[in-house]
Structures are given as C-alpha cells and as structure tokens.
XYZ file of C-alpha atoms in Angstrom:
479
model
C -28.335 119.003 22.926
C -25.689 116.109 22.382
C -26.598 112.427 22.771
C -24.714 109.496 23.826
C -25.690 106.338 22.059
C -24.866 103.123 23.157
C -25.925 99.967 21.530
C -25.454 96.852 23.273
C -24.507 94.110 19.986
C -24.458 91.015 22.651
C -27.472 91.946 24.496
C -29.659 89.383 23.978
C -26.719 86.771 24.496
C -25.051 88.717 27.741
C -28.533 88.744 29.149
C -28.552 85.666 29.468
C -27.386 83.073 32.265
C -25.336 80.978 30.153
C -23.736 78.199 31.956
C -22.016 76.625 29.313
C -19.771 77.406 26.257
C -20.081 77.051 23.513
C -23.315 78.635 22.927
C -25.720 80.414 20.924
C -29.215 82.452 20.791
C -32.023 81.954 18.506
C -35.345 83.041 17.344
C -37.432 80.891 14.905
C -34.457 78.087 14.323
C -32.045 80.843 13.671
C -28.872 82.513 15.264
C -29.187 85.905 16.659
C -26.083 85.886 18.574
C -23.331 83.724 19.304
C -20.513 83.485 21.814
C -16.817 83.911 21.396
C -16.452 80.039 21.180
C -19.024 79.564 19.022
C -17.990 82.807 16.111
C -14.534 81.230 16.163
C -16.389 78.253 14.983
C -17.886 80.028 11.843
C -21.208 80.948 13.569
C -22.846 83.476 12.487
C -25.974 85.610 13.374
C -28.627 85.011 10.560
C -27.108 80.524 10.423
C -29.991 77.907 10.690
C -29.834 76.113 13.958
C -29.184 73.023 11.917
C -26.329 74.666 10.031
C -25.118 75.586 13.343
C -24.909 72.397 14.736
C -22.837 70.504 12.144
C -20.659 73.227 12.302
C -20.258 72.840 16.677
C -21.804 69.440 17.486
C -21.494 70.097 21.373
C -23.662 73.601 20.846
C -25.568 74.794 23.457
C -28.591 76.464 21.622
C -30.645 79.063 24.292
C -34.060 80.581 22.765
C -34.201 84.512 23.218
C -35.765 86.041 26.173
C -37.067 89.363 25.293
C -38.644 90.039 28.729
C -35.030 89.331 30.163
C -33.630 91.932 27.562
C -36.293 93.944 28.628
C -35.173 94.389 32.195
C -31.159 94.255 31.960
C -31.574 97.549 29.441
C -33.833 98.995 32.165
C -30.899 98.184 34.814
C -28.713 99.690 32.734
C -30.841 103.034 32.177
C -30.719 103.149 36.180
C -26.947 102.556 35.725
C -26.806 105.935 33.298
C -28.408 107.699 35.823
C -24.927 108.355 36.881
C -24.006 110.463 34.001
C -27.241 112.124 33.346
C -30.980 112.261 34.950
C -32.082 112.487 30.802
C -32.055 109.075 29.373
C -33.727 107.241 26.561
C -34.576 103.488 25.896
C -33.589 102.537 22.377
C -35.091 98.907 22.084
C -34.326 96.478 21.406
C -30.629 96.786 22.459
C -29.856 100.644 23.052
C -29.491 103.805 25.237
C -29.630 107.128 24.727
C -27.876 109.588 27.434
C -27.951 113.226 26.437
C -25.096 114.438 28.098
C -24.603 118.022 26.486
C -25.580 119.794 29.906
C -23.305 117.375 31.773
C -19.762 117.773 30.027
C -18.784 120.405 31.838
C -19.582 118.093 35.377
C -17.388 115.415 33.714
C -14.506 117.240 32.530
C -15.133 116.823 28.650
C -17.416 114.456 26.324
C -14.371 112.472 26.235
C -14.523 111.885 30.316
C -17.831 110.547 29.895
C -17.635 108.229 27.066
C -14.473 106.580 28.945
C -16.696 106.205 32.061
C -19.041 104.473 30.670
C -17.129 102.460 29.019
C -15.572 101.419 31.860
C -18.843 100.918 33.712
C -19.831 99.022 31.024
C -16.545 96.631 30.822
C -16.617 96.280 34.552
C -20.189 94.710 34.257
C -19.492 92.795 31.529
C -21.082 94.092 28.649
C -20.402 94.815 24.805
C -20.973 98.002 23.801
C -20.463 100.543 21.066
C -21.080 104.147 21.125
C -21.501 107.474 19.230
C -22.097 110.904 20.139
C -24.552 113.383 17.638
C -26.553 116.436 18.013
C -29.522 114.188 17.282
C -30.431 111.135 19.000
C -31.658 109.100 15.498
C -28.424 110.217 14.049
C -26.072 108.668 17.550
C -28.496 105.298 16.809
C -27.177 104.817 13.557
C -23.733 105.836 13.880
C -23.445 103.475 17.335
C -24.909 100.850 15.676
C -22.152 100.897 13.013
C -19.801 100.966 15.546
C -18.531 104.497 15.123
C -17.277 105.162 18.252
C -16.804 108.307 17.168
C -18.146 112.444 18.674
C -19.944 114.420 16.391
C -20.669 117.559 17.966
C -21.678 119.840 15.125
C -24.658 119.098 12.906
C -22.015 119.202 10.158
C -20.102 116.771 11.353
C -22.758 114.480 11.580
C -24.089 114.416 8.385
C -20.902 114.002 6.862
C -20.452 110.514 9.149
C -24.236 109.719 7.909
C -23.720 110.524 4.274
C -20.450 107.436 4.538
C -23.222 105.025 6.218
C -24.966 102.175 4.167
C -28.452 102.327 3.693
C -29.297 99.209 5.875
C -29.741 100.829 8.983
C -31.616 99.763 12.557
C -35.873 99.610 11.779
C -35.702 100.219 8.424
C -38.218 97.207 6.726
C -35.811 94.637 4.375
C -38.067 95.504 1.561
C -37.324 99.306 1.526
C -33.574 98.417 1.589
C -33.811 96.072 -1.187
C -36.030 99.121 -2.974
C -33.114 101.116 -2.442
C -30.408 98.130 -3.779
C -32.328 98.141 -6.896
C -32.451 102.206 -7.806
C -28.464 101.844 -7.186
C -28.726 103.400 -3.511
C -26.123 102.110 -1.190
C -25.023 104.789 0.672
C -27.384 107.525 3.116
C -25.332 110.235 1.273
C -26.754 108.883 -2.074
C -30.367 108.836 -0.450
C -29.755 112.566 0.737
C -29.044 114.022 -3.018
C -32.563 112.270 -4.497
C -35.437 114.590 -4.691
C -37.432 114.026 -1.193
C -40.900 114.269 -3.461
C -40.036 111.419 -5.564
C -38.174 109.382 -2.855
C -41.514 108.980 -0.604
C -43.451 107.897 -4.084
C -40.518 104.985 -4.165
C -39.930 103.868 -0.462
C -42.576 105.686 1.541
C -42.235 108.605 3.920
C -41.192 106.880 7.326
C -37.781 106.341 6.081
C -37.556 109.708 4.280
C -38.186 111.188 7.678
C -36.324 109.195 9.513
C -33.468 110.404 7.457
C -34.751 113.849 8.445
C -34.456 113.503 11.928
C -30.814 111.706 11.475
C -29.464 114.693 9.776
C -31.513 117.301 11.889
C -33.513 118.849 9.856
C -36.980 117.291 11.591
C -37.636 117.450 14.995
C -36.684 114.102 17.544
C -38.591 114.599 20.753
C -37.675 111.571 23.118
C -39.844 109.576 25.465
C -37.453 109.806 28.698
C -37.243 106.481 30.871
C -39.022 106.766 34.496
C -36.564 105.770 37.177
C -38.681 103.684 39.585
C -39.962 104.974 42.690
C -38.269 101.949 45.020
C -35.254 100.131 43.732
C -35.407 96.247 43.406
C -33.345 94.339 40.970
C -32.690 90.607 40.608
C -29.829 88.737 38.735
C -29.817 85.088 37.827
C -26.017 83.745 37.533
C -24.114 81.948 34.682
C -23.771 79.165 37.035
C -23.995 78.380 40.258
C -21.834 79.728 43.203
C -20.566 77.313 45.832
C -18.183 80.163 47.346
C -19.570 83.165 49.124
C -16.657 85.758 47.625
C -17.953 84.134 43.756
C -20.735 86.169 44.149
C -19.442 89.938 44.161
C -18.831 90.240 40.077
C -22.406 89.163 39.674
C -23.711 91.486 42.562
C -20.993 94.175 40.720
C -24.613 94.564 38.228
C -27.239 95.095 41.023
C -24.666 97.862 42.625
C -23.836 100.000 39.315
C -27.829 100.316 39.139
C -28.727 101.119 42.667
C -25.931 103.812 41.945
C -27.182 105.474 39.292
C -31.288 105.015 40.662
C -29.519 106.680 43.759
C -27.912 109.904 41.511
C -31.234 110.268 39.432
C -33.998 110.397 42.692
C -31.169 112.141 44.956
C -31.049 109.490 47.619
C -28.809 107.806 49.798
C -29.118 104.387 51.145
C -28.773 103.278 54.472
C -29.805 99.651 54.429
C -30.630 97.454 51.732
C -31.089 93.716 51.524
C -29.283 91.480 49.038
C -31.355 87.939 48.586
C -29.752 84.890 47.709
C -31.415 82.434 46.355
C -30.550 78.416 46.219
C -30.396 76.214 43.712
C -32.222 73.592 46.387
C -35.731 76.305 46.083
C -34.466 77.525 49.440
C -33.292 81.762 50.041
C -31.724 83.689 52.302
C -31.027 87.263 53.303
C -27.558 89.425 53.462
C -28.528 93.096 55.399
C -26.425 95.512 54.655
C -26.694 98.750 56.707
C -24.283 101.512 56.276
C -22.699 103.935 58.920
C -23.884 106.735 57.131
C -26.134 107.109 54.137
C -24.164 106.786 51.051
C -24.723 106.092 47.193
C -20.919 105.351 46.327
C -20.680 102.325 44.144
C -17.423 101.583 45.587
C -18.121 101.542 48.821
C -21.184 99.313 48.289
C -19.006 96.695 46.932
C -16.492 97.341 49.743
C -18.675 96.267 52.663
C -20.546 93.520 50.239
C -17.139 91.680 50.436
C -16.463 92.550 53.819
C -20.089 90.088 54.482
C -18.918 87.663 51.957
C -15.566 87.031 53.279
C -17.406 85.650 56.415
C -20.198 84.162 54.831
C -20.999 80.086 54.746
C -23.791 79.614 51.884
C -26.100 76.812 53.198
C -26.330 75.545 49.695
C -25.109 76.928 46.170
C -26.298 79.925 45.153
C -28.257 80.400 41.077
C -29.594 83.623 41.643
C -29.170 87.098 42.958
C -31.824 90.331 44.051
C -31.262 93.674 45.997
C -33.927 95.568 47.106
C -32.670 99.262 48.664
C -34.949 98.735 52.184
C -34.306 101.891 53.483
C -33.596 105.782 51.954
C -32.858 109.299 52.730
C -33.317 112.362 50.797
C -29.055 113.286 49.392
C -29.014 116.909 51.683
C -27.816 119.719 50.036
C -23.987 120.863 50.107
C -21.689 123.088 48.692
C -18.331 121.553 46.888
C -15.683 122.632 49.449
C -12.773 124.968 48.459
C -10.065 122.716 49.397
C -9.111 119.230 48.607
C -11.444 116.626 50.890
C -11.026 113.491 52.040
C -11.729 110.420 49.837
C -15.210 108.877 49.562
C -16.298 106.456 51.724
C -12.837 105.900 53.804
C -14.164 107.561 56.295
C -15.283 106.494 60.129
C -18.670 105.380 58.705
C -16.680 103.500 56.095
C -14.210 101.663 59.375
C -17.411 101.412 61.410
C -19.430 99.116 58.366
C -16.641 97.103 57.346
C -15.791 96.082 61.611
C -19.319 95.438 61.734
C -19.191 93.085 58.807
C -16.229 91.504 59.818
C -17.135 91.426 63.733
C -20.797 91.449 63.975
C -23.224 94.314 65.220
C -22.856 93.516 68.818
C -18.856 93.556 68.779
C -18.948 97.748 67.667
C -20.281 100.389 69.573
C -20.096 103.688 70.370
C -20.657 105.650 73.148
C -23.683 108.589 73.431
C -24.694 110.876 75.299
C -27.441 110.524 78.094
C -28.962 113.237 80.007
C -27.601 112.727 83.408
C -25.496 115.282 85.491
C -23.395 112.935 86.992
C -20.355 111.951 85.143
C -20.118 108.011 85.707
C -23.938 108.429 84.295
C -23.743 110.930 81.602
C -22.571 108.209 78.714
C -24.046 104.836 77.666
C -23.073 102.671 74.952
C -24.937 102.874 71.688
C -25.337 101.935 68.115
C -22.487 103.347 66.107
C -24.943 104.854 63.297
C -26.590 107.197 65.571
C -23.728 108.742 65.701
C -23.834 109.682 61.873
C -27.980 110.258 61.901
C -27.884 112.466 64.287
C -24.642 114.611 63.788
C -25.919 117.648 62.500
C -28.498 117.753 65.148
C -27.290 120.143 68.140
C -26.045 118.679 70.857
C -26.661 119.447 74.391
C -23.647 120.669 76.361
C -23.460 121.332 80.000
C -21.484 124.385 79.794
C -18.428 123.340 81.474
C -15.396 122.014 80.424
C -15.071 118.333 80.725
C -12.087 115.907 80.450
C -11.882 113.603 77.628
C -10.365 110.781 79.802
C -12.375 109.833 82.768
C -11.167 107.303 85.154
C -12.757 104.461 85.595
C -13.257 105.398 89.187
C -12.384 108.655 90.991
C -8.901 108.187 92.982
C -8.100 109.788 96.217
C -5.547 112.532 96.553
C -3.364 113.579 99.287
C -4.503 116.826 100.865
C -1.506 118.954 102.235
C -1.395 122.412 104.072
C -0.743 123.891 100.387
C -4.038 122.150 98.774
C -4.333 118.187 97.052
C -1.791 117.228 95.216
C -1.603 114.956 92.100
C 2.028 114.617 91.243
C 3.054 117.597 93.105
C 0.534 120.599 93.959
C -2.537 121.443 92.140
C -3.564 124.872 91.344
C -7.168 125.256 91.140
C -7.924 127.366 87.494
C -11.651 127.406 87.560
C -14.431 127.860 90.214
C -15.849 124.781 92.125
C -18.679 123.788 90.042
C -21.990 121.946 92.215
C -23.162 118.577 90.408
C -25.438 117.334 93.456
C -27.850 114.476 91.748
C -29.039 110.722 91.652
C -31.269 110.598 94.805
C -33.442 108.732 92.911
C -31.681 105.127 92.804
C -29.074 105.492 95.811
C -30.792 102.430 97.072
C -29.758 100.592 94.006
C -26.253 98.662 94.510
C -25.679 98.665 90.933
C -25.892 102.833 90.572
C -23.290 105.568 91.638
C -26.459 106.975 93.755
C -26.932 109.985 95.070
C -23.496 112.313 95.292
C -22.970 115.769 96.119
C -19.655 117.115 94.340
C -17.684 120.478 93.845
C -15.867 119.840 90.632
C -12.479 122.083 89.583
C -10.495 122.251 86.928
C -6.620 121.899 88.180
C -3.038 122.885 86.811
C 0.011 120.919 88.354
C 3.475 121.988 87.881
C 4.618 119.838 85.368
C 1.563 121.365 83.322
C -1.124 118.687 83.595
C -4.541 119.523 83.807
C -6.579 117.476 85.605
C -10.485 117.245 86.878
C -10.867 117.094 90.341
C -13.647 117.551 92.744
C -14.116 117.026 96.630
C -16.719 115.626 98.903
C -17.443 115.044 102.558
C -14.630 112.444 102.038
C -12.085 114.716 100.450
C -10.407 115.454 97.123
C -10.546 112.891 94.293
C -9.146 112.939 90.986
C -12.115 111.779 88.554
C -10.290 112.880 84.762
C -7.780 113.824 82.772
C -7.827 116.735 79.943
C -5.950 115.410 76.741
C-alpha cells in the first residue's frame, strides 16, 4: 500500500468565514493560527492574545470552531473521493488517501499529488503532503512539510530517522523526556534499546514509532461517504453580485464530485440554497441534460444561472443538496480518441436553458401516431438523454428528415407528377389511412387516407410524396 498524506496547516483559520484582515484564531487566549497580514506582523501561533494585540492594534481575534473544522475535513474527504474510494480522517487537520492501487489510473504518483494540489489551490486551501508505505509514517513526514514520495520502506525510514522528535500527538512531557536523555532526532530514538525506552517514555510512543517505520501493523478506520450529499458554506463576506458567488460554490462542487466518484452516481438535479443576510433564502435548481458528475461542467452551467441572476438581498451563506441521482452505468473506455466531457448536446442544451429559461428549449419526440403531421410533439429536451438507450419504435419505412409544413400540390402530367421536372417513383405506395377519431375537430389533420412513395427527380432529389382523392402532394424532403 502507499499513502497520501495531506495536512491542512491553516485549517482551523481557512475554515473559517473571515471577513476581515488582519486576523487571527485562538483557543484559551492564545494564537493557533494567524493570517498572512497578521504573521507579517510578528504573530505567531503559540502568542498571548494580549501580546498579539500590541503587536496589531486593529486585530480581528476569531475563537476556534472545531465543529466547523470538523465538517470542511469531511468535505474534503468527499473531495478525495476523486482520487481514491480508500480514505482516512487524520484529525485534527489531515487526510489520508492510499493511492497505491490508483497510480496506474493517474499516470504516476506524481499525477496525483499535482492533482490534488491543484484541487486543493483552486479551493483555497494550504496544504502539505507526503507519500509513505505507512500511513503514521506520511503523517509525520506531511506534517513537516516534506513534500516528498517515499515509496520503499527504506526510503522512509531514512526521511524519519532526519525528523525531530516533536512530532503530531506525542504528549509535551514525553518530548521534553526525550530533550533531557539528549534525544532530538527519531533516528536517535530508533538506535535506543526498545526495552529500556518504554521504562523512560512509555510504550504508546515506542509503538507509534513502530508503525512509522513499518515494523507494527497500521490498520485504518476508512471515512463513510454519506448516503445523500448535502453541504453548506458560509462566505468570508457577503455577496451583493450573483457571479461573486461561484469561487465559494467552487467548494460545494469539488465535494459533490468526489461523493459522486466514490458511490458511482451521476446527478441530474441538485439544488443550490442561498441564504440572506436579511434571515430570508432562496433556491437555484440546477438540472442537467444528462446525468453527469464532471466538476467542470457543474461550475459551467452554475455561471450560466448566475450570469442572469438578481439576488433579492446579499447573500452570507451557501448549501447544495444533490436532489436527484442515478446509478454511473457501466462502459468500456473506447479505442479511439472521444469527444471532450461535458461539451456535448446535453452540455448546449443546460447552458440555453440557463441562459433562456426552460420554456424557451425544446425538443421534439416521438408520439405514436401514423400520420405524419401527428407523429411528433414537442417535449422536454432531457428526455431525450433519459431515454436514449431505450429502443425506439420505428415504422419500418423510410421517412424524410424535412417535412413541410404543409403538403404542396404537384402538377400531374401524362408522364406522372412532377416536382422540378418528372418524378420517378423508387418504392411501393405505402397505405397510412388513420385519424377518424377527431376529423370533427378543426384544430386536427382528421381523418386521411394516403398512398405514400418515395420519389427520384432528375436532378437527383429525393422527395416524399403521396396522393389522395385530390391528387399528388409533396409532403417531405430526404436530406
């Protein structure tokens, strides 16, 4: 096996909606994290409050939210499930992704750690990273900011030996035990007789350092994915501007992506909830074309709403619920190159809906009447894409793509009707003889009684023709 760590150093500040700068986190009157403003200042994690504030008088000082941390690392674990269905919490601020069976899906380790990395920028959080044979050892080495593979167990116990002894859950008493036998370095703790070493510091470190290194067992507790998808968001600050609120809603889509991978799903309507910063909310639907769990295309047709959207009032905070889910069918990788993801007709059809409305796209379908002016109706563009590996019903006969919007008279001569010159009948007269039922109705074609040919001209049009008690009529044209 081979583990991706990640640990997330700003976690308990990026979690947070801060809506001012400079600003700080704290537990107990002291700093646990501080923003870019506030470090250049001299602010440091482990500072007094007090201390803080002389050195930044305008300090913003936020008190941690664990619960908060709580559910943005679970968002992210949904995120990983884009790499790999096995992942790991690592509270209070890490992830592990074993991602040995996946590398060859990827392209390489390498291919993975810079997609997540860029997944990671792209929502806007710190991270550092390490890959190990063992998931204790990629904890350590991420939280030292390695960024670094180790893909032999040799490897990575020559990176742990060069690692300090003050490492992540490890009581400040057994590293100031350590400090006073001399014992800075894990490679020092490694050459010390394990017997006498759990007299001195007990044996949960000793086998911690096991597990690092490999030589114990590391069973991990994998994290559930949910069974329904519902995330919320609450923003930095608030958005007066519809198209402000796709970086934050950038968050909610990189999860739903990843829940999507991990259960096999694809959505086809979700609901994204604004809510106010007057106590009022209100809903954006999104329905797609055609199920799909493509990040990018998520955030394609979330703009497409947004650039027409008027917010009734400024929005604080954000949640996406995925209303409505299909089972990802089965498919084989094709042997040639295919077209991109998600630029497809279901792609066109979503984003003319969003920019349109519902009403302004539609499609036409199929409706079980012989007669030809009868035989299509207008319909809902996505049953189109629900139902098009269903078999459809045919009538057996070849039909024109172009029908007229009604059938024109032709001149009958002693050589046959002609349509721009003389037609040449190429198939047998086919009966359609139907709608008896509403020829009372002024609205309806009514009942008709047809013979129906397929025609040649001479200047090689093809045309479909049929004639009547009235005569010959021209009623489509073949592409």
């Amino acid at each position: 096996m081979l583990w991706l760590a990640l640990h997330f150093p700003q976690l308990t500040l990026e979690a947070l909606p801060l809506r001012q700068s400079p600003s700080v986190v704290t537990a107990r009157g002291r700093v646990l994290a501080a923003d870019p403003v506030a470090a250049a200042a001299g602010i440091l994690p482990g500072h007094k409050l007090s201390t803080a504030l002389g050195l930044l008088p305008g300090l913003r000082a936020c008190e941690r939210d664990p619960a908060r941390e709580a559910r943005a690392l679970a968002d992210l674990a949904c995120w990983s499930g884009r790499f790999t269905p096995t992942v790991s919490l690592a509270p209070p601020a890490g992830l592990l992704l074993e991602i040995g069976g996946c590398r060859r899906l990827f392209g390489g380790i390498e291919a993975i750690v810079e997609a997540v990395r860029d997944g990671c920028r792209v929502q806007g959080w710190s991270v550092d990273w390490a890959v190990a044979p063992t998931p204790l050892g990629a904890r350590w080495l991420a939280h030292a900011g390695a960024a670094a593979s180790y893909e032999s167990l040799a490897a990575l116990q020559a990176a742990l030996a060069d690692l300090p002894c003050v490492v992540p859950d490890w009581p400040a008493e057994v590293v100031a035990r350590l400090d006073a036998f001399g014992l800075r370095r894990l490679g020092e703790l490694t050459a010390q007789p394990a017997a006498s070493l759990r007299r001195r510091v007990g044996n949960g470190p000793v086998d911690d350092l096991l597990r690092a290194r490999g030589e114990l067992p590391d069973p991990q507790r994998a994290f559930v994915f949910p069974e329904r998808f519902a995330a919320g968001l609450e923003l930095p600050s608030r958005v007066e501007f519809a198209e402000g609120l796709a970086f934050a809603a950038q968050r909610l889509f990189a999860a739903l992506a990843g829940w999507l991978q991990v259960r096999q799903m694809l959505l086809r309507a979700g609901t994204l909830r604004l809510t106010h910063d007057d106590g009022s909310s209100s809903m954006l639907p999104l329905r797609f074309g055609e199920p799909c769990g493509d990040e990018g295309r998520f955030m394609r047709l979330l703009r497409e709403h947004l650039g027409r959207l008027q917010l009734v009032a400024p929005v604080e905070a954000l949640s996406l619920v995925a209303d409505e889910v299909v089972a990802r069918p089965d498919a084989s990788t094709g042997l040639f190159d295919q077209a991109v993801p998600g630029e497809g007709a279901a792609a066109c059809i979503e984003r003319l809906r969003a920019r349109l409305g519902d009403d302004a796209v539609r499609s036409l379908a199929q409706h079980a009447d012989h007669r030809p002016e009868c035989a299509s109706r207008s319909d809902d563009p996505a049953g189109i894409f629900a139902a098009k590996t269903a078999s459809t019903a045919t009538f057996g006969k070849p039909r024109p793509l172009w029908l007229l919007p009604a059938p024109q008279p032709l001149a009958e001569r002693a050589d046959g009707p002609h349509w721009h010159g003389p037609l040449q009948l190429v198939t047998r007269g086919e009966r359609l003889e139907s709608g008896w039922w509403d020829s009372g109705e002024a609205s309806a074609v009514g009942d008709l009684r047809r013979d129906y040919f397929v025609a040649r001209n001479g200047e090689g049009q093809w045309a479909w023709i049929f004639r009547d008690a009235s005569g010959w009529y021209v009623h489509g044209v073949f592409a």
